[in-house]
């Protein structure tokens, strides 16, 4: 294994696998700043709770939260969907539940990506049953044209083509989450 000396070197180690950078680090930060502005305006005076869906959303959550200029609280849920690595089955299992009681909280569910929308649909139904004061969604990415269920997503960063992407929290087989940009992988990179 090659020595890892700096962050740049570490990201470089993924370079041979990257097909195309879809969204640069600067574009992501610019968009999150805009979303943070909007959220700050919309939630002024409320009891805002950001709920991140692990593991993918932890990067979005960390950056987005710092663009929201309001007092807020954090909580996390971990879910896993059964099925192949690059497809969603829609069957969701809760691996870690929230620490917070949602009653009276203004809950903003933070997602990395909405693909089929099945995970989100399940989570929204589950969270709504806990009687929050309000429940909305902020997603960095939404794949166009393939949502299997109609979903009302209040804050969307970027609409992207329905290709598998990695980086900025998103993984393939648990790798690439620490890339600061969103990219597609070369077909060879899926080979293992
Ligand atoms: P959905 O239920 O099909 O909307 O997919 C939800 C989850 O699948 C996301 O939160 C991601 O963890 C994962 N996922 C969907 N599309 C991608 C992708 O392009 N790259 C990496 N993970 C993805
Ligand atoms: Mg994943």
Short mmCIF file of C-alpha atoms and ligand atoms in Angstrom, two decimals:
data_model
loop_
_atom_site.label_atom_id
_atom_site.label_comp_id
_atom_site.label_asym_id
_atom_site.label_seq_id
_atom_site.Cartn_x
_atom_site.Cartn_y
_atom_site.Cartn_z
CA UNK A 1 0.00 0.00 0.00
CA UNK A 2 1.29 3.48 -0.90
CA UNK A 3 2.22 5.80 1.94
CA UNK A 4 -0.39 8.46 2.73
CA UNK A 5 1.32 11.70 3.63
CA UNK A 6 -1.09 14.52 2.81
CA UNK A 7 -4.79 14.94 2.09
CA UNK A 8 -3.96 15.66 -1.55
CA UNK A 9 -2.02 12.42 -1.87
CA UNK A 10 -4.86 10.52 -0.32
CA UNK A 11 -7.42 11.89 -2.78
CA UNK A 12 -4.89 11.28 -5.57
CA UNK A 13 -4.96 7.61 -4.70
CA UNK A 14 -8.56 7.48 -5.97
CA UNK A 15 -7.72 9.32 -9.20
CA UNK A 16 -7.35 6.26 -11.46
CA UNK A 17 -10.93 5.22 -10.55
CA UNK A 18 -12.58 8.56 -11.33
CA UNK A 19 -14.35 8.88 -14.68
CA UNK A 20 -15.67 12.43 -14.45
CA UNK A 21 -16.12 15.10 -11.79
CA UNK A 22 -19.79 16.15 -11.98
CA UNK A 23 -19.82 18.77 -9.22
CA UNK A 24 -16.71 20.45 -7.91
CA UNK A 25 -15.96 21.12 -4.27
CA UNK A 26 -16.43 24.88 -4.85
CA UNK A 27 -19.84 24.34 -6.48
CA UNK A 28 -20.95 22.18 -3.56
CA UNK A 29 -19.87 24.77 -1.00
CA UNK A 30 -21.57 27.57 -2.96
CA UNK A 31 -24.82 25.65 -3.13
CA UNK A 32 -24.76 24.65 0.53
CA UNK A 33 -24.21 28.29 1.47
CA UNK A 34 -27.34 29.23 -0.53
CA UNK A 35 -29.34 26.42 1.06
CA UNK A 36 -28.10 27.51 4.49
CA UNK A 37 -29.24 31.12 3.82
CA UNK A 38 -32.69 29.89 2.85
CA UNK A 39 -32.96 27.57 5.84
CA UNK A 40 -31.81 30.37 8.16
CA UNK A 41 -34.57 32.62 6.82
CA UNK A 42 -37.26 29.93 6.89
CA UNK A 43 -36.57 28.59 10.37
CA UNK A 44 -35.94 31.78 12.31
CA UNK A 45 -37.44 31.46 15.79
CA UNK A 46 -38.15 27.73 15.52
CA UNK A 47 -36.82 24.66 17.35
CA UNK A 48 -34.73 23.34 14.50
CA UNK A 49 -33.46 19.78 14.61
CA UNK A 50 -31.27 18.56 11.76
CA UNK A 51 -31.61 14.82 11.29
CA UNK A 52 -28.84 13.26 9.24
CA UNK A 53 -29.12 9.89 7.61
CA UNK A 54 -25.89 7.98 8.15
CA UNK A 55 -23.52 7.34 6.80
CA UNK A 56 -23.75 9.29 3.55
CA UNK A 57 -25.29 12.50 4.90
CA UNK A 58 -22.70 13.17 7.58
CA UNK A 59 -20.53 15.24 5.24
CA UNK A 60 -23.47 17.30 3.92
CA UNK A 61 -24.74 17.77 7.45
CA UNK A 62 -21.38 19.01 8.76
CA UNK A 63 -21.03 21.66 6.06
CA UNK A 64 -24.69 22.63 5.70
CA UNK A 65 -25.12 23.12 9.47
CA UNK A 66 -22.30 25.65 9.47
CA UNK A 67 -24.10 27.74 6.86
CA UNK A 68 -27.26 27.86 9.00
CA UNK A 69 -27.02 30.86 11.25
CA UNK A 70 -29.54 29.79 13.84
CA UNK A 71 -29.40 27.81 17.07
CA UNK A 72 -30.09 24.19 16.15
CA UNK A 73 -29.63 20.64 17.35
CA UNK A 74 -28.25 17.56 15.58
CA UNK A 75 -29.40 13.99 15.57
CA UNK A 76 -28.56 11.00 13.40
CA UNK A 77 -30.23 7.88 12.15
CA UNK A 78 -28.51 4.97 10.50
CA UNK A 79 -30.43 2.94 7.98
CA UNK A 80 -29.52 0.28 5.52
CA UNK A 81 -31.40 -0.86 2.49
CA UNK A 82 -31.25 -4.46 1.50
CA UNK A 83 -30.12 -5.33 -2.00
CA UNK A 84 -27.18 -4.88 -4.33
CA UNK A 85 -24.55 -2.21 -3.69
CA UNK A 86 -25.59 0.15 -6.48
CA UNK A 87 -29.39 -0.36 -6.39
CA UNK A 88 -32.01 0.32 -3.73
CA UNK A 89 -34.59 -2.28 -2.84
CA UNK A 90 -36.87 0.03 -0.87
CA UNK A 91 -36.76 -2.23 2.16
CA UNK A 92 -35.21 -0.13 4.90
CA UNK A 93 -33.86 -1.30 8.21
CA UNK A 94 -33.17 1.14 11.07
CA UNK A 95 -29.72 0.36 12.45
CA UNK A 96 -29.52 3.35 14.79
CA UNK A 97 -32.54 5.35 15.88
CA UNK A 98 -32.68 9.00 16.95
CA UNK A 99 -31.77 10.13 20.46
CA UNK A 100 -34.32 12.98 20.36
CA UNK A 101 -38.03 12.93 21.01
CA UNK A 102 -39.43 14.74 17.95
CA UNK A 103 -42.59 16.11 19.47
CA UNK A 104 -42.67 19.89 18.98
CA UNK A 105 -39.42 19.96 16.99
CA UNK A 106 -39.04 21.44 13.53
CA UNK A 107 -37.31 18.54 11.87
CA UNK A 108 -35.21 18.97 8.76
CA UNK A 109 -34.11 15.65 7.38
CA UNK A 110 -30.74 15.96 5.67
CA UNK A 111 -30.00 13.53 2.87
CA UNK A 112 -27.02 13.11 0.60
CA UNK A 113 -28.97 11.82 -2.40
CA UNK A 114 -32.50 10.95 -3.41
CA UNK A 115 -32.37 8.15 -5.94
CA UNK A 116 -35.54 6.04 -6.17
CA UNK A 117 -36.89 7.99 -3.19
CA UNK A 118 -37.89 4.78 -1.44
CA UNK A 119 -35.55 5.32 1.52
CA UNK A 120 -36.81 8.85 1.98
CA UNK A 121 -40.44 7.82 1.70
CA UNK A 122 -39.97 5.24 4.41
CA UNK A 123 -38.11 7.68 6.69
CA UNK A 124 -40.67 10.46 6.27
CA UNK A 125 -43.49 8.14 7.19
CA UNK A 126 -41.56 6.85 10.19
CA UNK A 127 -40.63 10.35 11.42
CA UNK A 128 -44.08 11.87 10.79
CA UNK A 129 -45.57 9.28 13.14
CA UNK A 130 -43.50 10.81 15.96
CA UNK A 131 -45.46 14.08 15.76
CA UNK A 132 -42.83 16.73 14.97
CA UNK A 133 -44.08 20.35 14.69
CA UNK A 134 -42.88 20.27 11.07
CA UNK A 135 -40.98 17.90 8.81
CA UNK A 136 -39.06 18.89 5.68
CA UNK A 137 -36.20 17.53 3.61
CA UNK A 138 -32.91 18.98 2.43
CA UNK A 139 -31.02 16.85 -0.09
CA UNK A 140 -27.75 17.75 -1.76
CA UNK A 141 -28.50 15.63 -4.83
CA UNK A 142 -31.59 14.38 -6.59
CA UNK A 143 -31.44 12.04 -9.54
CA UNK A 144 -33.81 13.14 -12.27
CA UNK A 145 -36.57 11.06 -13.74
CA UNK A 146 -36.31 7.96 -11.60
CA UNK A 147 -38.18 8.66 -8.39
CA UNK A 148 -40.60 5.83 -7.91
CA UNK A 149 -42.69 7.85 -5.48
CA UNK A 150 -43.67 11.52 -5.59
CA UNK A 151 -41.77 13.38 -2.88
CA UNK A 152 -41.89 16.97 -1.79
CA UNK A 153 -38.30 17.98 -1.14
CA UNK A 154 -38.11 21.52 0.20
CA UNK A 155 -34.38 22.12 -0.40
CA UNK A 156 -32.52 20.47 -3.28
CA UNK A 157 -28.89 21.20 -4.12
CA UNK A 158 -28.43 19.72 -7.57
CA UNK A 159 -30.48 17.63 -9.97
CA UNK A 160 -28.16 15.11 -11.61
CA UNK A 161 -28.54 12.38 -14.24
CA UNK A 162 -29.46 8.91 -12.93
CA UNK A 163 -25.89 7.59 -12.87
CA UNK A 164 -24.14 6.15 -9.85
CA UNK A 165 -21.97 8.79 -8.19
CA UNK A 166 -19.46 8.85 -5.34
CA UNK A 167 -17.78 11.42 -3.15
CA UNK A 168 -18.79 13.99 -0.57
CA UNK A 169 -20.19 11.29 1.73
CA UNK A 170 -21.38 8.93 -1.01
CA UNK A 171 -19.66 5.59 -1.27
CA UNK A 172 -19.17 2.61 -3.46
CA UNK A 173 -18.42 -0.35 -1.18
CA UNK A 174 -17.62 2.13 1.63
CA UNK A 175 -14.90 3.91 -0.35
CA UNK A 176 -14.70 7.42 -1.84
CA UNK A 177 -16.74 9.11 0.91
CA UNK A 178 -13.92 11.53 1.64
CA UNK A 179 -13.62 12.93 -1.88
CA UNK A 180 -14.48 16.64 -1.70
CA UNK A 181 -16.37 16.51 -5.03
CA UNK A 182 -19.10 14.40 -6.70
CA UNK A 183 -17.87 12.10 -9.46
CA UNK A 184 -18.72 9.06 -11.55
CA UNK A 185 -16.50 5.98 -11.45
CA UNK A 186 -14.90 4.18 -14.37
CA UNK A 187 -16.56 0.82 -15.02
CA UNK A 188 -13.30 -0.93 -13.97
CA UNK A 189 -13.60 0.60 -10.49
CA UNK A 190 -16.73 -1.49 -9.82
CA UNK A 191 -14.88 -4.67 -10.58
CA UNK A 192 -13.36 -4.97 -7.08
P1 LIG B 1 -33.06 5.63 -2.73
O1 LIG B 1 -33.84 4.90 -1.66
O2 LIG B 1 -33.08 4.88 -4.02
O3 LIG B 1 -33.53 7.06 -2.90
O4 LIG B 1 -31.52 5.65 -2.31
C1 LIG B 1 -31.16 6.05 -1.05
C2 LIG B 1 -29.74 5.72 -0.68
O5 LIG B 1 -29.05 4.90 -1.62
C3 LIG B 1 -28.94 6.99 -0.57
O6 LIG B 1 -29.13 7.65 0.67
C4 LIG B 1 -27.53 6.48 -0.77
O7 LIG B 1 -27.00 5.97 0.43
C5 LIG B 1 -27.71 5.34 -1.75
N1 LIG B 1 -27.47 5.81 -3.12
C6 LIG B 1 -28.39 6.08 -4.07
N2 LIG B 1 -27.81 6.50 -5.21
C7 LIG B 1 -26.48 6.51 -4.96
C8 LIG B 1 -25.32 6.87 -5.75
O8 LIG B 1 -25.40 7.29 -6.91
N3 LIG B 1 -24.11 6.74 -5.14
C9 LIG B 1 -23.96 6.30 -3.85
N4 LIG B 1 -25.01 5.97 -3.07
C10 LIG B 1 -26.25 6.07 -3.63
MG1 LIG B 2 -24.39 3.77 0.47
#
